PDB file of C-alpha atoms and ligand atoms in Angstrom:
ATOM      1  CA  MET A   1    -131.996   9.637 -12.396  1.00 64.00           C
ATOM      2  CA  ASP A   2    -131.201  13.136 -11.802  1.00 69.00           C
ATOM      3  CA  LEU A   3    -133.144  14.996 -14.346  1.00 79.00           C
ATOM      4  CA  ASP A   4    -132.852  18.664 -12.387  1.00 85.00           C
ATOM      5  CA  PHE A   5    -131.438  20.711 -15.498  1.00 94.00           C
ATOM      6  CA  SER A   6    -130.407  24.164 -15.456  1.00 96.00           C
ATOM      7  CA  GLU A   7    -131.904  26.411 -17.960  1.00 96.00           C
ATOM      8  CA  ASP A   8    -128.506  26.578 -19.512  1.00 97.00           C
ATOM      9  CA  GLU A   9    -128.323  23.011 -19.857  1.00 97.00           C
ATOM     10  CA  ILE A  10    -131.447  22.661 -21.392  1.00 97.00           C
ATOM     11  CA  ARG A  11    -130.353  25.012 -24.193  1.00 97.00           C
ATOM     12  CA  ARG A  12    -127.094  23.929 -24.411  1.00 98.00           C
ATOM     13  CA  TYR A  13    -128.055  20.124 -24.949  1.00 98.00           C
ATOM     14  CA  SER A  14    -131.777  21.168 -26.575  1.00 97.00           C
ATOM     15  CA  ARG A  15    -130.520  19.475 -30.221  1.00 98.00           C
ATOM     16  CA  HIS A  16    -130.089  16.006 -28.025  1.00 97.00           C
ATOM     17  CA  ILE A  17    -132.801  16.452 -25.970  1.00 97.00           C
ATOM     18  CA  LEU A  18    -134.722  16.903 -28.924  1.00 97.00           C
ATOM     19  CA  LEU A  19    -133.884  13.701 -30.243  1.00 98.00           C
ATOM     20  CA  GLY A  20    -136.701  10.312 -29.120  1.00 97.00           C
ATOM     21  CA  GLU A  21    -133.886   8.203 -28.757  1.00 97.00           C
ATOM     22  CA  VAL A  22    -131.817  10.658 -26.254  1.00 97.00           C
ATOM     23  CA  GLY A  23    -134.503  13.054 -24.835  1.00 97.00           C
ATOM     24  CA  GLY A  24    -133.978  14.064 -20.964  1.00 96.00           C
ATOM     25  CA  VAL A  25    -133.289  10.274 -19.747  1.00 97.00           C
ATOM     26  CA  GLY A  26    -130.446  10.100 -22.415  1.00 98.00           C
ATOM     27  CA  GLN A  27    -128.488  13.609 -21.528  1.00 98.00           C
ATOM     28  CA  ALA A  28    -128.900  12.884 -17.482  1.00 98.00           C
ATOM     29  CA  ASN A  29    -127.027   9.405 -18.829  1.00 98.00           C
ATOM     30  CA  LEU A  30    -124.680  11.099 -20.262  1.00 98.00           C
ATOM     31  CA  LYS A  31    -123.931  13.491 -17.389  1.00 98.00           C
ATOM     32  CA  ALA A  32    -124.278  10.557 -14.854  1.00 98.00           C
ATOM     33  CA  ALA A  33    -121.039   8.808 -17.216  1.00 98.00           C
ATOM     34  CA  ARG A  34    -117.457   8.206 -16.435  1.00 98.00           C
ATOM     35  CA  VAL A  35    -115.626   7.819 -19.668  1.00 98.00           C
ATOM     36  CA  LEU A  36    -111.975   7.309 -19.911  1.00 98.00           C
ATOM     37  CA  VAL A  37    -109.876   8.169 -23.108  1.00 98.00           C
ATOM     38  CA  VAL A  38    -106.496   6.650 -23.305  1.00 98.00           C
ATOM     39  CA  GLY A  39    -104.228   8.958 -25.587  1.00 98.00           C
ATOM     40  CA  ALA A  40    -104.670  12.716 -26.387  1.00 98.00           C
ATOM     41  CA  GLY A  41    -103.889  12.992 -29.676  1.00 97.00           C
ATOM     42  CA  GLY A  42    -105.602  12.528 -33.145  1.00 97.00           C
ATOM     43  CA  LEU A  43    -107.694   9.955 -32.062  1.00 98.00           C
ATOM     44  CA  GLY A  44    -108.327  11.257 -28.601  1.00 98.00           C
ATOM     45  CA  SER A  45    -108.776  15.038 -29.716  1.00 98.00           C
ATOM     46  CA  PRO A  46    -111.607  15.172 -31.429  1.00 98.00           C
ATOM     47  CA  LEU A  47    -113.147  12.020 -29.306  1.00 98.00           C
ATOM     48  CA  MET A  48    -112.376  14.434 -26.076  1.00 98.00           C
ATOM     49  CA  LEU A  49    -114.108  17.328 -27.749  1.00 98.00           C
ATOM     50  CA  TYR A  50    -117.012  15.648 -29.087  1.00 98.00           C
ATOM     51  CA  LEU A  51    -117.454  14.102 -25.507  1.00 98.00           C
ATOM     52  CA  ALA A  52    -117.554  16.816 -23.496  1.00 98.00           C
ATOM     53  CA  ALA A  53    -119.483  18.938 -25.995  1.00 98.00           C
ATOM     54  CA  ALA A  54    -121.823  16.286 -25.630  1.00 98.00           C
ATOM     55  CA  GLY A  55    -122.103  16.139 -21.999  1.00 98.00           C
ATOM     56  CA  ILE A  56    -120.161  13.346 -20.427  1.00 98.00           C
ATOM     57  CA  GLY A  57    -120.108  13.942 -17.195  1.00 98.00           C
ATOM     58  CA  THR A  58    -116.787  12.759 -16.566  1.00 98.00           C
ATOM     59  CA  ILE A  59    -113.945  12.550 -18.865  1.00 98.00           C
ATOM     60  CA  GLY A  60    -110.432  11.005 -17.529  1.00 98.00           C
ATOM     61  CA  VAL A  61    -107.235  11.361 -19.984  1.00 98.00           C
ATOM     62  CA  VAL A  62    -104.360   9.616 -19.967  1.00 98.00           C
ATOM     63  CA  ASP A  63    -101.264  10.371 -21.708  1.00 97.00           C
ATOM     64  CA  ASP A  64     -97.640  11.485 -20.705  1.00 96.00           C
ATOM     65  CA  ASP A  65     -96.398  12.894 -23.538  1.00 97.00           C
ATOM     66  CA  LEU A  66     -95.913  16.990 -23.916  1.00 98.00           C
ATOM     67  CA  VAL A  67     -97.428  18.667 -27.241  1.00 98.00           C
ATOM     68  CA  GLU A  68     -95.139  18.954 -30.076  1.00 98.00           C
ATOM     69  CA  LEU A  69     -94.703  20.756 -33.371  1.00 98.00           C
ATOM     70  CA  SER A  70     -95.540  17.509 -35.102  1.00 97.00           C
ATOM     71  CA  ASN A  71     -98.520  17.064 -33.515  1.00 97.00           C
ATOM     72  CA  LEU A  72    -100.466  19.562 -34.440  1.00 98.00           C
ATOM     73  CA  GLN A  73    -101.088  18.044 -38.002  1.00 97.00           C
ATOM     74  CA  ARG A  74    -103.657  16.193 -36.323  1.00 97.00           C
ATOM     75  CA  GLN A  75    -103.999  16.758 -32.827  1.00 98.00           C
ATOM     76  CA  VAL A  76    -106.636  19.080 -32.934  1.00 98.00           C
ATOM     77  CA  ALA A  77    -107.323  19.414 -29.014  1.00 98.00           C
ATOM     78  CA  HIS A  78    -103.809  21.225 -29.135  1.00 98.00           C
ATOM     79  CA  THR A  79    -102.546  24.274 -29.973  1.00 98.00           C
ATOM     80  CA  THR A  80     -99.189  26.096 -31.635  1.00 98.00           C
ATOM     81  CA  ALA A  81     -99.188  28.273 -28.220  1.00 98.00           C
ATOM     82  CA  ARG A  82     -99.698  24.884 -26.388  1.00 98.00           C
ATOM     83  CA  ILE A  83     -95.996  23.248 -27.856  1.00 98.00           C
ATOM     84  CA  GLY A  84     -94.249  21.581 -24.717  1.00 98.00           C
ATOM     85  CA  THR A  85     -97.571  21.535 -22.346  1.00 98.00           C
ATOM     86  CA  PRO A  86     -98.318  17.961 -21.063  1.00 98.00           C
ATOM     87  CA  LYS A  87    -100.993  16.925 -23.588  1.00 98.00           C
ATOM     88  CA  VAL A  88    -103.529  15.991 -20.366  1.00 98.00           C
ATOM     89  CA  GLU A  89    -103.508  19.269 -19.272  1.00 98.00           C
ATOM     90  CA  SER A  90    -104.013  21.303 -23.189  1.00 98.00           C
ATOM     91  CA  ALA A  91    -106.590  18.426 -23.856  1.00 98.00           C
ATOM     92  CA  ALA A  92    -108.067  19.190 -20.629  1.00 98.00           C
ATOM     93  CA  ILE A  93    -108.024  23.057 -21.398  1.00 98.00           C
ATOM     94  CA  ALA A  94    -109.833  22.382 -24.622  1.00 98.00           C
ATOM     95  CA  ALA A  95    -112.766  20.624 -23.737  1.00 98.00           C
ATOM     96  CA  SER A  96    -113.138  22.889 -20.935  1.00 98.00           C
ATOM     97  CA  ALA A  97    -113.116  25.616 -22.729  1.00 98.00           C
ATOM     98  CA  ILE A  98    -116.022  23.704 -25.139  1.00 98.00           C
ATOM     99  CA  ASN A  99    -118.213  22.529 -22.003  1.00 98.00           C
ATOM    100  CA  PRO A 100    -117.011  23.991 -18.616  1.00 98.00           C
ATOM    101  CA  GLY A 101    -119.758  21.799 -17.328  1.00 97.00           C
ATOM    102  CA  VAL A 102    -117.975  18.816 -17.482  1.00 98.00           C
ATOM    103  CA  ARG A 103    -115.493  17.622 -14.983  1.00 98.00           C
ATOM    104  CA  ILE A 104    -112.135  16.367 -16.840  1.00 98.00           C
ATOM    105  CA  GLU A 105    -109.433  14.421 -14.999  1.00 98.00           C
ATOM    106  CA  PRO A 106    -105.780  14.430 -16.472  1.00 98.00           C
ATOM    107  CA  HIS A 107    -103.897  11.651 -15.849  1.00 98.00           C
ATOM    108  CA  ALA A 108    -100.297  12.416 -16.801  1.00 98.00           C
ATOM    109  CA  LEU A 109     -98.921   9.205 -16.527  1.00 96.00           C
ATOM    110  CA  ARG A 110     -97.790   6.198 -18.855  1.00 95.00           C
ATOM    111  CA  LEU A 111    -100.700   3.121 -18.132  1.00 96.00           C
ATOM    112  CA  ASN A 112     -98.357   0.013 -17.253  1.00 95.00           C
ATOM    113  CA  ALA A 113     -99.324  -3.246 -15.542  1.00 95.00           C
ATOM    114  CA  ASP A 114     -99.061  -1.797 -11.723  1.00 96.00           C
ATOM    115  CA  ASN A 115    -101.701   1.708 -12.869  1.00 96.00           C
ATOM    116  CA  ALA A 116    -103.743   0.137 -15.552  1.00 97.00           C
ATOM    117  CA  LEU A 117    -106.434  -1.946 -13.614  1.00 97.00           C
ATOM    118  CA  SER A 118    -107.215   0.467 -10.905  1.00 97.00           C
ATOM    119  CA  LEU A 119    -107.312   3.648 -13.159  1.00 98.00           C
ATOM    120  CA  ILE A 120    -109.830   1.796 -15.398  1.00 98.00           C
ATOM    121  CA  GLU A 121    -111.823   0.676 -12.948  1.00 97.00           C
ATOM    122  CA  CYS A 122    -112.854   4.406 -12.236  1.00 97.00           C
ATOM    123  CA  TYR A 123    -114.570   4.841 -14.935  1.00 98.00           C
ATOM    124  CA  ASP A 124    -117.652   2.767 -16.687  1.00 97.00           C
ATOM    125  CA  LEU A 125    -116.288   3.370 -20.551  1.00 98.00           C
ATOM    126  CA  VAL A 126    -113.159   3.118 -22.242  1.00 98.00           C
ATOM    127  CA  CYS A 127    -111.619   4.198 -25.314  1.00 98.00           C
ATOM    128  CA  ASP A 128    -108.616   3.930 -26.809  1.00 97.00           C
ATOM    129  CA  GLY A 129    -106.645   5.943 -28.907  1.00 92.00           C
ATOM    130  CA  THR A 130    -103.143   4.426 -28.951  1.00 93.00           C
ATOM    131  CA  ASP A 131    -100.424   3.923 -31.445  1.00 85.00           C
ATOM    132  CA  ASN A 132     -98.669   0.862 -29.984  1.00 88.00           C
ATOM    133  CA  PHE A 133     -99.961  -2.715 -29.539  1.00 90.00           C
ATOM    134  CA  ALA A 134     -98.009  -2.822 -25.541  1.00 91.00           C
ATOM    135  CA  THR A 135    -100.497  -0.554 -24.610  1.00 94.00           C
ATOM    136  CA  ARG A 136    -103.576  -1.559 -26.988  1.00 95.00           C
ATOM    137  CA  PHE A 137    -103.263  -5.002 -25.740  1.00 95.00           C
ATOM    138  CA  LEU A 138    -102.902  -3.716 -21.901  1.00 97.00           C
ATOM    139  CA  VAL A 139    -105.760  -1.869 -22.086  1.00 97.00           C
ATOM    140  CA  ALA A 140    -108.046  -4.452 -23.886  1.00 97.00           C
ATOM    141  CA  ASP A 141    -106.802  -6.973 -21.285  1.00 97.00           C
ATOM    142  CA  ALA A 142    -107.440  -4.696 -18.495  1.00 98.00           C
ATOM    143  CA  CYS A 143    -111.088  -4.161 -19.911  1.00 98.00           C
ATOM    144  CA  VAL A 144    -111.759  -7.575 -20.057  1.00 98.00           C
ATOM    145  CA  LEU A 145    -110.760  -8.134 -16.138  1.00 97.00           C
ATOM    146  CA  ALA A 146    -112.709  -5.563 -15.047  1.00 97.00           C
ATOM    147  CA  ARG A 147    -115.564  -6.007 -17.115  1.00 97.00           C
ATOM    148  CA  ARG A 148    -115.324  -2.362 -19.518  1.00 98.00           C
ATOM    149  CA  THR A 149    -116.480  -1.653 -22.255  1.00 98.00           C
ATOM    150  CA  LEU A 150    -113.608  -1.345 -24.489  1.00 98.00           C
ATOM    151  CA  VAL A 151    -114.322   1.171 -28.092  1.00 98.00           C
ATOM    152  CA  SER A 152    -111.232   0.306 -29.435  1.00 98.00           C
ATOM    153  CA  ALA A 153    -110.155   2.938 -32.980  1.00 98.00           C
ATOM    154  CA  ALA A 154    -106.615   3.090 -35.092  1.00 96.00           C
ATOM    155  CA  VAL A 155    -105.698   4.636 -38.235  1.00 96.00           C
ATOM    156  CA  LEU A 156    -102.370   4.352 -40.350  1.00 92.00           C
ATOM    157  CA  ARG A 157    -101.902   6.229 -43.452  1.00 95.00           C
ATOM    158  CA  PHE A 158    -105.411   6.657 -45.126  1.00 97.00           C
ATOM    159  CA  GLU A 159    -107.434   3.359 -43.069  1.00 97.00           C
ATOM    160  CA  GLY A 160    -109.085   4.030 -39.921  1.00 97.00           C
ATOM    161  CA  GLN A 161    -110.667   0.932 -38.079  1.00 97.00           C
ATOM    162  CA  LEU A 162    -113.341   0.879 -35.229  1.00 98.00           C
ATOM    163  CA  SER A 163    -114.830  -1.783 -33.021  1.00 98.00           C
ATOM    164  CA  VAL A 164    -116.465  -2.134 -29.037  1.00 98.00           C
ATOM    165  CA  PHE A 165    -115.336  -5.094 -27.276  1.00 98.00           C
ATOM    166  CA  LYS A 166    -117.200  -6.217 -24.380  1.00 97.00           C
ATOM    167  CA  PRO A 167    -117.454 -10.014 -23.560  1.00 96.00           C
ATOM    168  CA  HIS A 168    -118.838  -9.043 -20.653  1.00 95.00           C
ATOM    169  CA  ALA A 169    -121.529  -8.286 -22.339  1.00 94.00           C
ATOM    170  CA  GLY A 170    -121.240 -11.227 -25.009  1.00 90.00           C
ATOM    171  CA  GLY A 171    -119.035 -11.164 -28.295  1.00 93.00           C
ATOM    172  CA  PRO A 172    -115.300 -10.875 -28.694  1.00 97.00           C
ATOM    173  CA  CYS A 173    -112.386  -9.301 -26.829  1.00 97.00           C
ATOM    174  CA  TYR A 174    -109.824  -7.181 -28.886  1.00 96.00           C
ATOM    175  CA  ARG A 175    -107.079 -10.523 -27.985  1.00 95.00           C
ATOM    176  CA  CYS A 176    -109.892 -12.965 -29.588  1.00 96.00           C
ATOM    177  CA  LEU A 177    -108.973 -10.651 -33.458  1.00 92.00           C
ATOM    178  CA  TYR A 178    -105.602 -10.717 -32.577  1.00 88.00           C
ATOM    179  CA  ALA A 179    -103.561 -13.644 -30.142  1.00 82.00           C
ATOM    180  CA  GLU A 180    -101.140 -11.683 -29.639  1.00 83.00           C
ATOM    181  CA  ALA A 181     -98.484  -8.153 -30.412  1.00 80.00           C
ATOM    182  CA  PRO A 182     -97.261  -8.575 -34.006  1.00 79.00           C
ATOM    183  CA  PRO A 183     -93.076  -8.466 -33.008  1.00 78.00           C
ATOM    184  CA  GLU A 184     -92.207  -4.977 -32.407  1.00 75.00           C
ATOM    185  CA  GLY A 185     -91.305  -3.320 -35.582  1.00 76.00           C
ATOM    186  CA  THR A 186     -93.214  -5.528 -37.751  1.00 79.00           C
ATOM    187  CA  VAL A 187     -96.589  -3.098 -38.402  1.00 80.00           C
ATOM    188  CA  PRO A 188     -95.136   0.483 -38.538  1.00 80.00           C
ATOM    189  CA  THR A 189     -96.220   3.060 -36.357  1.00 79.00           C
ATOM    190  CA  CYS A 190     -97.709   6.740 -37.903  1.00 77.00           C
ATOM    191  CA  SER A 191     -94.468   7.922 -36.498  1.00 79.00           C
ATOM    192  CA  GLU A 192     -92.587   5.983 -39.067  1.00 82.00           C
ATOM    193  CA  ALA A 193     -95.763   5.608 -41.678  1.00 88.00           C
ATOM    194  CA  GLY A 194     -97.355   8.859 -41.563  1.00 93.00           C
ATOM    195  CA  VAL A 195    -101.417  10.037 -41.292  1.00 95.00           C
ATOM    196  CA  LEU A 196    -103.429  11.801 -43.183  1.00 97.00           C
ATOM    197  CA  GLY A 197    -104.721  14.226 -40.193  1.00 97.00           C
ATOM    198  CA  ALA A 198    -108.367  14.321 -41.589  1.00 98.00           C
ATOM    199  CA  VAL A 199    -108.619  10.280 -41.202  1.00 98.00           C
ATOM    200  CA  THR A 200    -107.867  10.436 -37.490  1.00 98.00           C
ATOM    201  CA  GLY A 201    -110.726  13.271 -37.081  1.00 98.00           C
ATOM    202  CA  VAL A 202    -113.245  11.059 -38.861  1.00 98.00           C
ATOM    203  CA  MET A 203    -112.133   8.024 -36.729  1.00 98.00           C
ATOM    204  CA  GLY A 204    -112.049   9.906 -33.325  1.00 98.00           C
ATOM    205  CA  THR A 205    -115.299  11.479 -34.245  1.00 98.00           C
ATOM    206  CA  LEU A 206    -116.964   7.624 -34.913  1.00 98.00           C
ATOM    207  CA  GLN A 207    -114.955   6.888 -32.031  1.00 98.00           C
ATOM    208  CA  ALA A 208    -117.082   9.124 -29.998  1.00 98.00           C
ATOM    209  CA  THR A 209    -120.444   8.150 -31.985  1.00 98.00           C
ATOM    210  CA  GLU A 210    -119.782   4.743 -30.982  1.00 98.00           C
ATOM    211  CA  VAL A 211    -119.393   5.926 -26.980  1.00 98.00           C
ATOM    212  CA  LEU A 212    -122.449   7.735 -26.984  1.00 98.00           C
ATOM    213  CA  LYS A 213    -124.564   4.817 -28.341  1.00 98.00           C
ATOM    214  CA  GLU A 214    -123.203   2.796 -25.916  1.00 98.00           C
ATOM    215  CA  ILE A 215    -124.159   5.187 -22.578  1.00 98.00           C
ATOM    216  CA  LEU A 216    -127.259   5.649 -24.352  1.00 98.00           C
ATOM    217  CA  GLY A 217    -128.196   2.042 -25.198  1.00 98.00           C
ATOM    218  CA  ILE A 218    -129.389   2.791 -28.823  1.00 98.00           C
ATOM    219  CA  GLY A 219    -129.098   1.719 -32.171  1.00 98.00           C
ATOM    220  CA  GLU A 220    -126.671  -1.331 -33.304  1.00 97.00           C
ATOM    221  CA  SER A 221    -123.622  -1.689 -31.130  1.00 97.00           C
ATOM    222  CA  LEU A 222    -120.193  -2.189 -32.944  1.00 97.00           C
ATOM    223  CA  ALA A 223    -119.641  -5.029 -30.723  1.00 97.00           C
ATOM    224  CA  GLY A 224    -118.894  -8.284 -32.749  1.00 97.00           C
ATOM    225  CA  ARG A 225    -118.044  -5.989 -35.754  1.00 98.00           C
ATOM    226  CA  LEU A 226    -114.950  -4.124 -36.951  1.00 97.00           C
ATOM    227  CA  LEU A 227    -115.451  -1.034 -39.096  1.00 98.00           C
ATOM    228  CA  ILE A 228    -113.186  -0.746 -41.736  1.00 98.00           C
ATOM    229  CA  TRP A 229    -112.511   2.809 -43.328  1.00 98.00           C
ATOM    230  CA  ASP A 230    -110.853   3.364 -46.813  1.00 98.00           C
ATOM    231  CA  ALA A 231    -110.117   6.596 -47.257  1.00 98.00           C
ATOM    232  CA  LEU A 232    -108.587   6.806 -50.798  1.00 98.00           C
ATOM    233  CA  ALA A 233    -111.101   4.457 -51.875  1.00 98.00           C
ATOM    234  CA  SER A 234    -113.798   6.757 -49.741  1.00 98.00           C
ATOM    235  CA  ARG A 235    -115.413   3.174 -48.940  1.00 98.00           C
ATOM    236  CA  PHE A 236    -116.333   2.093 -45.404  1.00 98.00           C
ATOM    237  CA  ARG A 237    -117.033  -1.678 -44.738  1.00 98.00           C
ATOM    238  CA  THR A 238    -117.919  -4.022 -42.248  1.00 98.00           C
ATOM    239  CA  VAL A 239    -116.568  -7.308 -41.574  1.00 97.00           C
ATOM    240  CA  GLN A 240    -118.055  -9.555 -38.503  1.00 97.00           C
ATOM    241  CA  LEU A 241    -115.481 -10.368 -35.709  1.00 96.00           C
ATOM    242  CA  ARG A 242    -115.645 -13.833 -33.584  1.00 95.00           C
ATOM    243  CA  ARG A 243    -115.090 -14.528 -30.074  1.00 95.00           C
ATOM    244  CA  ASP A 244    -112.305 -16.893 -29.834  1.00 95.00           C
ATOM    245  CA  PRO A 245    -113.400 -20.088 -27.681  1.00 95.00           C
ATOM    246  CA  HIS A 246    -109.465 -20.605 -26.767  1.00 95.00           C
ATOM    247  CA  CYS A 247    -109.199 -16.943 -26.366  1.00 96.00           C
ATOM    248  CA  ALA A 248    -105.881 -16.340 -23.384  1.00 95.00           C
ATOM    249  CA  VAL A 249    -108.463 -13.770 -21.735  1.00 96.00           C
ATOM    250  CA  CYS A 250    -111.958 -14.097 -22.187  1.00 95.00           C
ATOM    251  CA  GLY A 251    -112.145 -17.689 -23.168  1.00 94.00           C
ATOM    252  CA  PRO A 252    -113.215 -20.554 -20.389  1.00 92.00           C
ATOM    253  CA  GLU A 253    -109.896 -21.676 -19.806  1.00 91.00           C
ATOM    254  CA  ALA A 254    -108.658 -18.047 -19.797  1.00 93.00           C
ATOM    255  CA  THR A 255    -104.923 -17.991 -18.882  1.00 93.00           C
ATOM    256  CA  ILE A 256    -104.586 -14.245 -17.984  1.00 93.00           C
ATOM    257  CA  LYS A 257    -105.739 -13.708 -15.031  1.00 90.00           C
ATOM    258  CA  ASP A 258    -103.646 -10.570 -14.005  1.00 92.00           C
ATOM    259  CA  LEU A 259    -101.645  -7.784 -15.709  1.00 94.00           C
ATOM    260  CA  SER A 260     -98.349  -9.758 -14.578  1.00 92.00           C
ATOM    261  CA  ALA A 261     -97.316 -10.400 -18.304  1.00 88.00           C
ATOM    262  CA  HIS A 262     -97.331  -6.798 -18.980  1.00 91.00           C
ATOM    263  CA  ARG A 263     -94.855  -6.309 -16.770  1.00 87.00           C
ATOM    264  CA  ASP A 264     -92.013  -6.385 -19.121  1.00 72.00           C
ATOM    265  CA  VAL A 265     -93.232  -5.038 -22.096  1.00 67.00           C
ATOM    266  CA  THR A 266     -92.190  -1.367 -22.091  1.00 57.00           C
ATOM    267  CA  ALA A 267     -94.926   0.521 -24.420  1.00 54.00           C
ATOM    268  CA  PRO A 268     -93.775   3.791 -26.223  1.00 54.00           C
ATOM    269  CA  ALA A 269     -96.933   5.316 -24.964  1.00 49.00           C
ATOM    270  CA  CYS A 270     -97.346   8.178 -27.415  1.00 53.00           C
ATOM    271  CA  ALA A 271    -100.543   8.556 -28.879  1.00 62.00           C
ATOM    272  CA  VAL A 272    -101.614   8.392 -32.845  1.00 65.00           C
TER     273      VAL A 272
HETATM  274 ZN1  LIG B 301    -111.373 -13.102 -26.256  1.00 79.14          ZN
END
């Protein structure tokens, strides 16, 4: 473990290092970590900014969209001046401005059956902040196949959900929770039903907190639990999730052994 921090790093991360649960060793673990953020939108924005601020050594970000005016109500990594810029570039500028010491790896592409696994295998942990089921299932299946922990958040209107999936360490996967994607058009997206901008900020920040907890190995993991926040009622609740013994991807008789089933699915790759 390389504990060789510069004086600037010690000052930058002093409020972390002061925490007994983090300390110098924990901060070195954050520096050594490689985290992939899928979607540089409403969830990905606060997520990336906090991961960069926290000193995650390498942050990959995948998104093939350009910054649009309608994004700026919630996607706080982007700016009015960067409308028309690729979101991964804009998010990289914002994250680097907070912490030039972290390495940002922008991937301006749409995840698909052919590239998802090889990209996910380059990272230790994956965060999903996308707005469509096709990409969610693709990322979730790829994480099971690559044995990567997935920290998954979702928002709609005034509600947010968050969980951690790591069946390789016990607990359910995303498909244990939702066996199949609902038919297209049956569940509205944020672009159809709207979302209160600050709700994405809260959920993206909670997602960042869970990423840091997983890397530091502290606290109680959200694996096996789903956190649900109702912003209108100002109420958080947690429900237990069970592993599906017949799960098609993480069960003992799994039928999904690769991502080929995702090949026919065309996903709108927009982030929340
Ligand atoms: Zn499963």
